[in-house]
Short mmCIF file of C-alpha atoms and ligand atoms in Angstrom, two decimals:
data_model
loop_
_atom_site.label_atom_id
_atom_site.label_comp_id
_atom_site.label_asym_id
_atom_site.label_seq_id
_atom_site.Cartn_x
_atom_site.Cartn_y
_atom_site.Cartn_z
CA MET A 279 17.37 -4.14 26.60
CA LYS A 280 18.68 -6.69 24.53
CA GLN A 281 22.43 -6.74 22.66
CA GLN A 282 24.59 -3.93 22.28
CA ASP A 283 24.08 -0.40 21.37
CA LEU A 284 21.98 1.03 18.70
CA PHE A 285 23.49 3.59 16.48
CA ILE A 286 21.27 5.75 14.27
CA TYR A 287 22.15 8.10 11.44
CA ASN A 288 21.04 11.64 12.17
CA SER A 289 20.31 13.85 9.37
CA LEU A 290 21.11 16.80 11.71
CA SER A 291 24.51 16.21 12.58
CA LYS A 292 25.07 14.04 9.37
CA SER A 293 26.69 11.16 11.55
CA LYS A 294 25.62 7.88 13.18
CA GLU A 295 25.21 8.71 16.91
CA LYS A 296 24.37 6.25 19.79
CA PHE A 297 20.99 6.20 20.57
CA THR A 298 19.80 7.35 23.99
CA PRO A 299 16.28 8.14 24.69
CA ILE A 300 15.28 11.15 26.56
CA HIS A 301 13.22 8.96 29.20
CA GLU A 302 15.01 5.42 29.69
CA GLY A 303 13.00 2.75 28.24
CA ALA A 304 10.79 4.77 26.17
CA VAL A 305 10.66 6.38 22.69
CA GLY A 306 8.69 9.01 21.13
CA MET A 307 8.79 9.07 17.27
CA TYR A 308 6.89 11.14 14.69
CA VAL A 309 6.64 10.31 11.09
CA CYS A 310 5.05 12.45 8.46
CA GLY A 311 2.23 10.77 7.31
CA PRO A 312 0.38 10.94 3.94
CA THR A 313 -1.70 13.60 2.31
CA VAL A 314 -4.86 11.73 1.47
CA TYR A 315 -5.76 13.00 -1.83
CA SER A 316 -5.10 9.96 -4.05
CA ASN A 317 -3.74 6.29 -3.70
CA VAL A 318 -0.53 5.87 -2.07
CA HIS A 319 2.11 4.73 -4.69
CA LEU A 320 4.85 2.41 -3.84
CA GLY A 321 7.27 5.14 -3.16
CA ASN A 322 5.22 6.41 -0.40
CA CYS A 323 4.94 2.78 1.12
CA ARG A 324 8.65 2.50 0.70
CA THR A 325 8.96 5.41 3.28
CA PHE A 326 6.44 4.05 5.45
CA LEU A 327 7.75 0.63 5.52
CA SER A 328 11.16 2.10 6.51
CA PHE A 329 9.76 3.47 9.47
CA ASP A 330 7.76 0.29 10.25
CA LEU A 331 10.97 -1.51 10.46
CA VAL A 332 12.16 1.20 12.96
CA PHE A 333 9.16 1.08 15.27
CA ARG A 334 9.47 -2.67 15.12
CA TYR A 335 12.99 -2.96 15.97
CA LEU A 336 12.80 -0.43 18.86
CA LYS A 337 9.73 -2.50 20.22
CA HIS A 338 11.85 -5.71 19.93
CA LEU A 339 14.64 -4.12 21.80
CA GLY A 340 12.09 -3.60 24.53
CA TYR A 341 11.67 0.20 24.18
CA LYS A 342 7.90 1.52 24.97
CA VAL A 343 7.67 3.31 21.76
CA ARG A 344 4.83 6.00 21.23
CA TYR A 345 4.58 6.32 17.50
CA VAL A 346 2.64 9.29 16.10
CA ARG A 347 1.95 9.31 12.39
CA ASN A 348 -0.36 11.99 11.06
CA ILE A 349 -2.65 12.27 8.16
CA THR A 350 -2.70 15.48 6.33
CA ASP A 351 -6.08 16.10 5.38
CA ALA A 352 -5.71 20.12 5.18
CA GLY A 353 -3.24 22.80 4.11
CA HIS A 354 -0.86 20.80 1.86
CA LEU A 355 -0.73 23.38 -1.06
CA GLU A 356 0.60 21.89 -4.47
CA ASN A 357 3.84 23.98 -4.55
CA ASP A 358 5.69 22.50 -1.62
CA GLY A 359 2.76 23.15 0.56
CA GLU A 360 3.03 26.88 -0.08
CA SER A 361 1.00 27.95 -3.30
CA GLY A 362 -1.21 26.83 -5.45
CA ASP A 363 -4.44 24.50 -5.45
CA ASP A 364 -5.35 22.29 -2.32
CA PRO A 365 -5.13 18.83 -4.03
CA ILE A 366 -7.84 17.64 -1.70
CA LEU A 367 -10.26 20.29 -2.89
CA LYS A 368 -9.14 19.69 -6.42
CA LYS A 369 -9.81 15.99 -6.23
CA ALA A 370 -13.26 16.60 -4.35
CA ARG A 371 -14.09 18.97 -7.38
CA LEU A 372 -13.21 16.72 -10.00
CA GLU A 373 -14.95 13.69 -8.26
CA GLN A 374 -18.00 15.82 -7.19
CA LEU A 375 -17.52 14.69 -3.63
CA GLU A 376 -17.19 16.39 -0.40
CA PRO A 377 -13.44 17.08 0.62
CA MET A 378 -14.01 14.76 3.50
CA GLU A 379 -15.09 12.00 1.33
CA ILE A 380 -12.01 12.27 -0.38
CA VAL A 381 -10.00 12.28 2.67
CA GLN A 382 -12.12 9.25 3.93
CA LYS A 383 -11.49 7.30 0.90
CA TYR A 384 -7.81 7.62 0.69
CA THR A 385 -7.22 7.31 4.49
CA VAL A 386 -9.00 3.94 4.13
CA ASP A 387 -6.99 2.89 0.86
CA PHE A 388 -3.78 3.94 3.05
CA HIS A 389 -4.83 1.65 5.91
CA THR A 390 -5.77 -1.30 3.59
CA ILE A 391 -2.28 -1.00 1.75
CA MET A 392 -0.39 -1.00 5.14
CA ALA A 393 -2.48 -3.88 6.48
CA LYS A 394 -1.61 -5.86 3.25
CA PHE A 395 1.99 -4.94 3.93
CA ASN A 396 1.71 -6.21 7.34
CA ALA A 397 3.02 -2.85 8.66
CA LEU A 398 1.93 -1.97 12.27
CA PRO A 399 -0.71 0.84 12.81
CA PRO A 400 1.12 3.85 14.60
CA SER A 401 0.29 4.50 18.41
CA ILE A 402 -1.74 7.73 17.30
CA GLU A 403 -2.65 8.87 13.98
CA PRO A 404 -3.88 12.61 14.28
CA THR A 405 -5.19 14.67 11.64
CA ALA A 406 -4.49 18.18 10.59
CA THR A 407 -8.24 19.05 10.53
CA GLY A 408 -8.44 17.47 14.19
CA HIS A 409 -5.91 20.08 15.31
CA ILE A 410 -6.89 23.61 14.00
CA TYR A 411 -7.04 24.93 17.63
CA GLU A 412 -3.44 23.73 18.55
CA GLN A 413 -2.12 25.09 15.17
CA ILE A 414 -3.79 28.44 15.90
CA HIS A 415 -2.37 28.34 19.39
CA ILE A 416 1.32 27.84 17.75
CA VAL A 417 0.73 30.78 15.43
CA GLU A 418 -0.27 33.02 18.39
CA LYS A 419 3.03 32.18 20.20
CA ILE A 420 5.27 32.71 17.46
CA ILE A 421 3.69 36.19 16.53
CA GLU A 422 3.93 36.97 20.40
CA GLU A 423 7.90 35.78 20.08
CA GLY A 424 8.19 38.17 17.15
CA PHE A 425 9.00 35.72 14.85
CA ALA A 426 5.77 36.05 12.60
CA TYR A 427 3.69 39.10 10.92
CA GLU A 428 0.28 39.14 9.66
CA LYS A 429 -0.57 40.66 6.20
CA ASN A 430 -4.13 40.67 4.69
CA GLY A 431 -5.49 37.89 6.90
CA SER A 432 -2.51 35.65 6.38
CA VAL A 433 0.28 35.26 8.66
CA TYR A 434 3.84 34.27 7.79
CA PHE A 435 7.14 33.17 9.32
CA ASP A 436 9.71 35.82 9.38
CA VAL A 437 12.89 33.53 8.09
CA LEU A 438 15.45 36.36 8.18
CA LYS A 439 14.37 37.65 11.50
CA PHE A 440 14.48 34.06 13.07
CA ASN A 441 17.89 33.51 11.45
CA GLU A 442 19.42 36.45 13.25
CA THR A 443 19.19 34.24 16.54
CA ASN A 444 18.68 30.64 15.21
CA ASN A 445 20.25 29.00 12.21
CA TYR A 446 17.80 28.30 9.62
CA GLY A 447 19.08 25.79 6.99
CA LYS A 448 20.81 23.56 9.48
CA LEU A 449 18.91 20.36 8.66
CA SER A 450 18.93 20.92 4.97
CA GLY A 451 22.29 22.67 4.87
CA ARG A 452 20.87 25.32 2.64
CA GLN A 453 22.09 28.96 2.88
CA ILE A 454 19.29 31.39 3.41
CA GLU A 455 20.49 33.55 0.09
CA ASP A 456 20.11 30.22 -2.05
CA MET A 457 16.43 29.93 -0.85
CA VAL A 458 14.80 31.50 -3.83
CA ALA A 459 11.16 32.12 -3.89
CA ASN A 460 8.78 29.70 -5.51
CA THR A 461 8.23 31.60 -8.89
CA ARG A 462 4.93 29.66 -9.48
CA GLU A 463 3.66 31.77 -6.47
CA LEU A 464 1.57 34.82 -7.42
CA ALA A 465 -0.86 36.71 -5.24
CA ALA A 466 0.29 35.88 -1.83
CA GLN A 467 4.06 36.33 -3.07
CA SER A 468 3.66 40.16 -2.35
CA ASP A 469 2.18 39.81 1.06
CA LYS A 470 5.66 38.39 2.24
CA LYS A 471 8.40 40.43 3.59
CA ASN A 472 11.09 38.22 2.07
CA PRO A 473 10.80 35.25 -0.41
CA GLN A 474 12.02 32.88 2.12
CA ASP A 475 9.18 33.30 4.41
CA PHE A 476 6.72 30.77 4.64
CA ALA A 477 2.97 30.56 5.56
CA LEU A 478 1.73 29.79 9.13
CA TRP A 479 -2.14 30.63 8.22
CA LYS A 480 -3.59 31.42 4.91
CA LYS A 481 -6.60 33.49 4.32
CA ALA A 482 -9.27 31.28 2.04
CA GLU A 483 -9.85 32.46 -1.21
CA PRO A 484 -13.96 32.52 -1.66
CA GLN A 485 -13.44 28.82 -3.47
CA HIS A 486 -11.50 27.36 -0.95
CA ILE A 487 -14.19 25.71 1.26
CA MET A 488 -12.06 23.91 3.71
CA ARG A 489 -11.73 27.12 6.22
CA TRP A 490 -11.74 27.59 9.70
CA PRO A 491 -12.13 31.11 12.02
CA SER A 492 -8.90 32.36 13.32
CA PRO A 493 -7.90 35.78 14.83
CA TRP A 494 -6.64 36.80 11.38
CA SER A 495 -9.02 35.40 8.96
CA GLU A 496 -11.39 32.65 7.85
CA GLY A 497 -8.69 30.44 6.53
CA PHE A 498 -6.52 27.16 6.80
CA PRO A 499 -3.15 26.48 8.28
CA GLY A 500 0.17 26.39 6.50
CA TRP A 501 1.21 22.85 5.84
CA HIS A 502 4.49 22.69 8.01
CA LEU A 503 2.31 23.86 11.00
CA GLU A 504 0.39 20.68 11.74
CA CYS A 505 3.46 18.57 12.33
CA THR A 506 4.85 20.81 14.77
CA ALA A 507 1.33 20.82 16.41
CA MET A 508 0.73 17.21 16.46
CA SER A 509 4.20 16.04 17.35
CA THR A 510 4.75 18.33 20.50
CA LYS A 511 1.28 17.74 21.56
CA TYR A 512 1.71 14.13 21.73
CA LEU A 513 5.23 13.83 22.44
CA GLY A 514 6.39 16.69 24.28
CA ASN A 515 8.35 19.90 23.10
CA HIS A 516 11.36 17.89 22.98
CA PHE A 517 11.22 14.15 21.62
CA ASP A 518 13.40 11.45 20.31
CA ILE A 519 12.97 10.86 16.72
CA HIS A 520 11.43 12.46 13.78
CA GLY A 521 11.12 10.67 10.29
CA GLY A 522 9.98 11.36 6.90
CA GLY A 523 11.15 10.80 3.32
CA MET A 524 14.22 12.58 2.30
CA ASP A 525 12.20 14.87 -0.08
CA LEU A 526 10.69 16.26 3.13
CA LYS A 527 14.07 17.65 4.52
CA PHE A 528 13.40 20.93 2.91
CA PRO A 529 11.44 23.10 3.38
CA HIS A 530 9.07 20.79 5.52
CA HIS A 531 11.36 19.77 8.29
CA GLU A 532 13.33 22.84 8.14
CA CYS A 533 10.28 24.76 8.82
CA GLU A 534 9.11 22.52 11.48
CA ILE A 535 12.35 23.20 13.31
CA ALA A 536 11.97 26.65 12.90
CA GLN A 537 8.51 26.96 14.00
CA ALA A 538 9.13 24.61 17.22
CA GLU A 539 12.36 26.61 18.11
CA ALA A 540 10.52 30.08 17.87
CA CYS A 541 7.71 28.70 19.78
CA ASN A 542 9.12 26.69 22.51
CA HIS A 543 12.86 27.84 22.74
CA THR A 544 14.01 24.49 22.41
CA SER A 545 15.38 22.19 19.53
CA PRO A 546 12.15 19.67 18.98
CA VAL A 547 14.05 16.72 17.92
CA ASN A 548 17.21 14.64 19.08
CA TYR A 549 17.21 12.21 16.26
CA TRP A 550 16.28 13.17 12.53
CA MET A 551 15.85 10.39 10.22
CA HIS A 552 15.24 10.55 6.52
CA ALA A 553 14.37 7.55 4.41
CA ASN A 554 15.35 7.54 0.74
CA MET A 555 13.42 7.55 -2.52
CA LEU A 556 12.03 4.60 -4.41
CA THR A 557 12.85 5.31 -8.11
CA LEU A 558 11.08 4.02 -11.28
CA ASN A 559 13.22 3.93 -14.55
CA GLY A 560 15.89 5.90 -12.64
CA LYS A 561 13.39 8.61 -11.68
CA LYS A 562 11.62 9.49 -8.40
CA MET A 563 8.25 7.72 -8.08
CA SER A 564 5.84 10.51 -7.93
CA LYS A 565 2.36 11.15 -8.11
CA SER A 566 2.64 14.67 -9.98
CA THR A 567 4.81 13.38 -12.93
CA GLY A 568 2.76 10.03 -13.25
CA ASN A 569 5.80 7.95 -12.82
CA TYR A 570 4.54 5.38 -10.31
CA ILE A 571 3.01 1.88 -9.54
CA LEU A 572 0.11 1.42 -7.31
CA PRO A 573 0.53 -1.46 -4.62
CA ASN A 574 -2.60 -3.25 -5.77
CA ASP A 575 -1.47 -3.11 -9.36
CA MET A 576 1.73 -4.72 -8.25
CA PHE A 577 0.01 -7.50 -6.38
CA THR A 578 -2.28 -8.33 -9.12
CA GLY A 579 0.32 -7.75 -12.05
CA GLU A 580 -2.00 -5.45 -13.71
CA ASN A 581 0.86 -2.76 -14.64
CA ASP A 582 3.33 -2.06 -17.72
CA VAL A 583 6.29 -2.43 -15.76
CA LEU A 584 6.58 -5.82 -14.21
CA SER A 585 6.40 -9.14 -15.79
CA LYS A 586 4.24 -10.70 -13.06
CA PRO A 587 2.74 -9.98 -10.11
CA PHE A 588 4.44 -9.80 -6.55
CA SER A 589 2.95 -10.26 -3.21
CA PRO A 590 3.25 -7.48 -0.49
CA THR A 591 5.72 -9.71 1.60
CA VAL A 592 7.99 -9.97 -1.49
CA THR A 593 7.74 -6.58 -2.47
CA LYS A 594 8.67 -5.77 1.23
CA PHE A 595 11.60 -8.12 1.26
CA PHE A 596 12.82 -6.52 -1.85
CA MET A 597 12.69 -2.91 -0.17
CA TYR A 598 14.44 -4.30 2.73
CA GLN A 599 17.31 -5.56 0.73
CA ALA A 600 18.28 -1.94 0.21
CA HIS A 601 19.26 0.01 3.28
CA TYR A 602 16.61 3.10 3.88
CA ARG A 603 19.12 5.73 3.18
CA SER A 604 19.93 4.45 -0.07
CA ILE A 605 18.00 4.90 -3.35
CA LEU A 606 16.22 1.89 -4.58
CA ASP A 607 15.10 1.33 -8.26
CA PHE A 608 12.27 -0.80 -9.23
CA SER A 609 12.76 -3.57 -11.94
CA SER A 610 11.28 -6.92 -12.90
CA ASP A 611 14.61 -8.70 -12.34
CA ALA A 612 15.47 -7.55 -9.17
CA LEU A 613 12.09 -8.59 -7.66
CA GLU A 614 12.18 -11.90 -9.36
CA ALA A 615 15.63 -12.28 -7.48
CA SER A 616 13.94 -10.98 -4.20
CA GLU A 617 11.12 -13.44 -4.61
CA LYS A 618 13.59 -16.17 -5.18
CA GLY A 619 15.71 -15.53 -2.39
CA PHE A 620 12.67 -15.02 0.07
CA ASN A 621 11.36 -18.69 -0.94
CA LYS A 622 14.81 -20.15 -0.15
CA LEU A 623 14.97 -18.42 3.26
CA MET A 624 11.35 -19.55 4.08
CA ASP A 625 12.39 -23.00 3.05
CA ALA A 626 15.28 -23.00 5.03
CA TYR A 627 13.03 -21.89 8.09
CA ARG A 628 10.88 -24.73 7.32
CA THR A 629 13.68 -27.19 7.14
CA PHE A 630 14.81 -26.50 10.76
CA ASP A 631 11.47 -28.35 11.98
CA GLU A 632 12.95 -31.52 10.52
CA ILE A 633 16.46 -31.48 11.83
CA THR A 634 17.52 -34.14 14.15
CA THR A 635 19.81 -32.57 16.87
CA SER A 636 22.91 -33.82 18.42
CA GLU A 637 24.87 -33.60 21.57
CA LYS A 638 27.34 -30.74 20.32
CA SER A 639 26.84 -28.12 17.78
CA SER A 640 29.46 -27.49 15.17
CA ILE A 641 27.72 -24.32 13.93
CA ASP A 642 28.10 -21.00 16.04
CA VAL A 643 24.67 -19.92 16.45
CA GLU A 644 25.37 -17.43 19.06
CA SER A 645 28.04 -15.52 17.09
CA TRP A 646 25.51 -15.63 14.23
CA ARG A 647 22.80 -14.29 16.33
CA LYS A 648 24.87 -11.54 17.36
CA SER A 649 25.47 -10.32 13.77
CA CYS A 650 21.87 -10.00 13.32
CA TYR A 651 21.73 -7.83 16.28
CA GLU A 652 24.86 -5.81 14.97
CA ALA A 653 23.41 -5.31 11.36
CA MET A 654 20.34 -3.56 12.96
CA ASN A 655 21.82 -1.90 15.52
CA ASP A 656 23.99 -0.08 13.00
CA ASP A 657 21.39 2.34 11.73
CA PHE A 658 18.88 -0.52 10.85
CA ASN A 659 21.09 -2.12 8.24
CA SER A 660 18.64 -4.48 6.95
CA PRO A 661 20.30 -5.67 3.99
CA ILE A 662 23.10 -6.89 5.99
CA LEU A 663 20.45 -8.46 8.38
CA ILE A 664 18.92 -10.46 5.26
CA ALA A 665 22.57 -11.30 4.15
CA THR A 666 22.99 -12.85 7.61
CA LEU A 667 19.89 -14.59 7.71
CA PHE A 668 20.67 -16.13 4.26
CA GLU A 669 23.66 -17.72 6.04
CA THR A 670 20.87 -20.30 7.58
CA VAL A 671 20.29 -21.54 4.19
CA LYS A 672 23.79 -22.87 4.17
CA PHE A 673 23.22 -24.27 7.83
CA ALA A 674 20.12 -25.91 6.57
CA ASN A 675 21.79 -27.73 3.73
CA ALA A 676 24.98 -28.62 5.91
CA LEU A 677 22.63 -30.09 8.64
CA LYS A 678 20.27 -31.89 6.20
CA GLU A 679 23.73 -33.52 4.69
CA GLU A 680 24.65 -34.14 8.17
CA LYS A 681 27.92 -32.50 7.22
CA ASP A 682 27.29 -30.35 10.47
CA THR A 683 25.61 -30.87 13.74
CA ILE A 684 23.41 -28.60 15.95
CA SER A 685 22.33 -29.19 19.67
CA GLU A 686 18.59 -28.86 20.90
CA LYS A 687 19.44 -25.94 22.75
CA ASP A 688 21.19 -24.09 19.64
CA LEU A 689 18.41 -25.15 17.42
CA ALA A 690 15.66 -23.70 19.38
CA LEU A 691 17.83 -20.44 19.53
CA LEU A 692 18.56 -20.72 15.78
CA LYS A 693 14.51 -20.96 15.17
CA GLN A 694 13.70 -18.33 17.59
CA THR A 695 16.01 -15.78 16.10
CA MET A 696 14.91 -16.36 12.58
CA SER A 697 11.40 -15.97 13.75
CA ASP A 698 11.93 -12.91 15.35
CA PHE A 699 13.82 -11.35 12.75
CA LEU A 700 11.83 -12.44 9.89
CA PHE A 701 8.35 -12.14 11.38
CA GLU A 702 8.63 -9.71 14.26
CA VAL A 703 11.26 -7.45 13.00
CA LEU A 704 10.94 -7.30 9.45
CA GLY A 705 7.21 -8.04 9.70
CA LEU A 706 7.33 -10.53 6.89
CA GLN A 707 4.78 -13.21 6.31
CA ASP A 708 5.28 -16.74 5.30
CA ASN A 709 2.96 -16.34 2.46
CA VAL A 710 2.72 -19.96 0.68
CA SER A 711 5.66 -20.10 -1.89
CA GLU A 712 5.25 -22.23 -4.96
CA ASN A 713 7.79 -24.62 -4.08
CA SER A 714 6.65 -25.57 -0.69
CA GLN A 715 4.38 -28.37 0.08
CA ASP A 716 1.39 -26.01 1.35
CA GLY A 717 1.79 -23.99 -1.70
CA GLU A 718 1.22 -26.81 -3.86
CA LYS A 719 -1.77 -27.88 -1.90
CA LEU A 720 -3.07 -24.64 -1.84
CA SER A 721 -2.56 -24.16 -5.72
CA ALA A 722 -4.31 -27.26 -6.55
CA ALA A 723 -7.30 -26.16 -4.48
CA VAL A 724 -7.33 -22.73 -6.07
CA GLU A 725 -6.97 -24.41 -9.65
CA LEU A 726 -9.95 -26.78 -8.64
CA LEU A 727 -12.15 -23.69 -7.97
CA ILE A 728 -11.08 -21.97 -11.20
CA GLN A 729 -12.40 -24.96 -12.99
CA LEU A 730 -15.64 -24.92 -11.25
CA ARG A 731 -15.86 -21.16 -11.92
CA ASN A 732 -15.07 -21.81 -15.75
CA GLN A 733 -17.98 -24.42 -15.75
CA ALA A 734 -20.56 -22.07 -13.83
CA ARG A 735 -19.52 -19.20 -16.50
CA ALA A 736 -19.95 -21.91 -19.25
CA ASN A 737 -23.49 -22.64 -17.89
CA LYS A 738 -24.06 -18.82 -17.63
CA ASP A 739 -24.53 -19.30 -13.84
CA PHE A 740 -22.73 -15.83 -13.05
CA ALA A 741 -23.86 -15.69 -9.63
CA MET A 742 -21.90 -18.74 -8.77
CA SER A 743 -18.78 -17.63 -10.89
CA ASP A 744 -18.83 -14.15 -9.23
CA LYS A 745 -19.20 -16.13 -5.67
CA ILE A 746 -16.40 -17.91 -6.08
CA ARG A 747 -14.28 -15.10 -7.28
CA ASP A 748 -15.37 -12.75 -4.42
CA GLU A 749 -15.20 -15.15 -1.75
CA LEU A 750 -11.59 -16.01 -2.97
CA ALA A 751 -10.77 -12.20 -2.97
CA SER A 752 -12.20 -11.80 0.55
CA LYS A 753 -9.65 -14.27 1.65
CA GLY A 754 -6.70 -12.77 0.07
CA ILE A 755 -6.70 -14.97 -3.02
CA GLN A 756 -7.11 -12.62 -6.24
CA LEU A 757 -8.33 -14.36 -9.63
CA ASN A 758 -6.85 -12.64 -12.54
CA ASP A 759 -8.45 -13.37 -15.96
CA GLY A 760 -5.80 -13.28 -18.78
CA LYS A 761 -5.81 -14.25 -22.34
CA ASP A 762 -4.04 -17.57 -21.43
CA GLY A 763 -6.59 -18.54 -18.74
CA THR A 764 -6.96 -17.60 -15.23
CA THR A 765 -4.08 -17.23 -12.84
CA PHE A 766 -4.21 -16.48 -9.11
CA THR A 767 -2.09 -14.17 -6.49
CA LEU A 768 -2.07 -14.08 -2.85
CA ASN A 769 -2.62 -10.58 -1.59
P1 AMP B 127 2.98 12.86 0.58
O1 AMP B 127 1.71 12.08 0.65
O2 AMP B 127 3.31 13.29 -0.60
O3 AMP B 127 3.29 13.84 1.64
O4 AMP B 127 4.27 11.78 0.73
C1 AMP B 127 4.26 10.68 1.70
C2 AMP B 127 5.46 10.36 2.31
O5 AMP B 127 6.03 9.53 1.13
C3 AMP B 127 6.46 11.26 2.53
O6 AMP B 127 7.30 11.06 3.76
C4 AMP B 127 7.38 11.27 1.21
O7 AMP B 127 8.52 11.86 1.60
C5 AMP B 127 7.14 9.91 0.70
N1 AMP B 127 7.52 9.83 -0.58
C6 AMP B 127 7.15 10.40 -1.69
N2 AMP B 127 7.49 10.01 -2.77
C7 AMP B 127 8.41 8.90 -2.48
C8 AMP B 127 9.44 8.04 -3.39
N3 AMP B 127 9.31 7.96 -4.64
N4 AMP B 127 10.15 6.87 -2.57
C9 AMP B 127 9.89 6.89 -1.41
N5 AMP B 127 9.22 7.91 -0.43
C10 AMP B 127 8.37 8.83 -0.99
ZN1 ZN B 128 5.31 16.59 8.42
#
């Protein structure tokens, strides 16, 4: 293990705690994945990128990390998972596709977007539909333990009974009395003993075609159940870290704790981590309200909110300039400032290749490097890390102007540390910035191709013009036709 102790803010204890893994040198981490019925928006991406940073830093520290992130492809109903339509089925009807075609389409979209952001794939990516057997088994155990009851083919968790011996509400801080019933819930509501109870298994209505046989009915699992089944299957009944967006604390994670405790008599997770929301115009980005931007519309600039396109790496840099537990609002001005900052940092990084070294250093590289680790060890404080990395811009200028000196050894350490944090930990990509020399060369080459494409179009040689556009797109260079001509963006 490198450098000092790591502290993590635990949402359960509401305090920063020193991180001690259950098994020395290894970490088990579970993060709730997307419900795949539509394209992921930038808000979803922020949460997944927050945990990509956690995954990357733990690996950087030398831990062997098993990172499990599920795909919700069944069971997540519209109203907090409890009632209403299944959005996957709804979309399948709308698009006249099989539910599994919807699942496939949006899982692929999710993976493509995560790859554009240079997020690492998890170690295991299990699906809810692939773990029906395990979920049924957990329901059976919870019934056996006396914490669930069957009614008309559905099974519900008995929250009040559980609360007699355990503490339901300890994560979200909610009081049982305040957990009122979801008023939108109609038919199924009457089957529950108490409004706080939640579904473990639901009998399928005739039109609900995603259904499986079970001891209680042909039906489908409750949304919260899949995460208990898949986290414990791959990480054990008691594991290190569980993450997700802040909005999943209640009911989803509260229910996960209850299910696991009822079933396994042990608290499932040592460190609960919750990532805060990305907002747009001060309101949470959300699929259901339509207040969102899709990542691709950000990369191409085709949206009503932002003044220009922003690359995935700049978008990610912008997100990491806020701490994962702070709310972050999206705006053109903030993104433009991030883009400038990112380019400056990359230029500084390249500058160190041209510096001549001296006998002695006047720059204290070791203490600067220590500050980088201190920032990340303080609950993954990426804004402080980035501010610390910005100090290298000053170093670069002072070295260029020969106001400071650096030894060969310190220069190597400085470059290695920058590269470790910029590329390995933050997972940024040195996409060619406009003001760098490579950027100018690339721009010139693409401009030439744009001119050739314009000529081909003028000659009605559409096969050639399409070929130029498509081949460039396949290399991650997107041409955008606008009223003032064609521009390009790097995806
Ligand atoms: P869903 O597909 O709705 O289950 O959401 C996937 C993940 O995105 C969950 O961890 C949510 O908490 C998270 N999420 C949803 N909206 C936002 C947002 N506006 N900002 C950050 N994370 C979000
Ligand atoms: Zn979950």
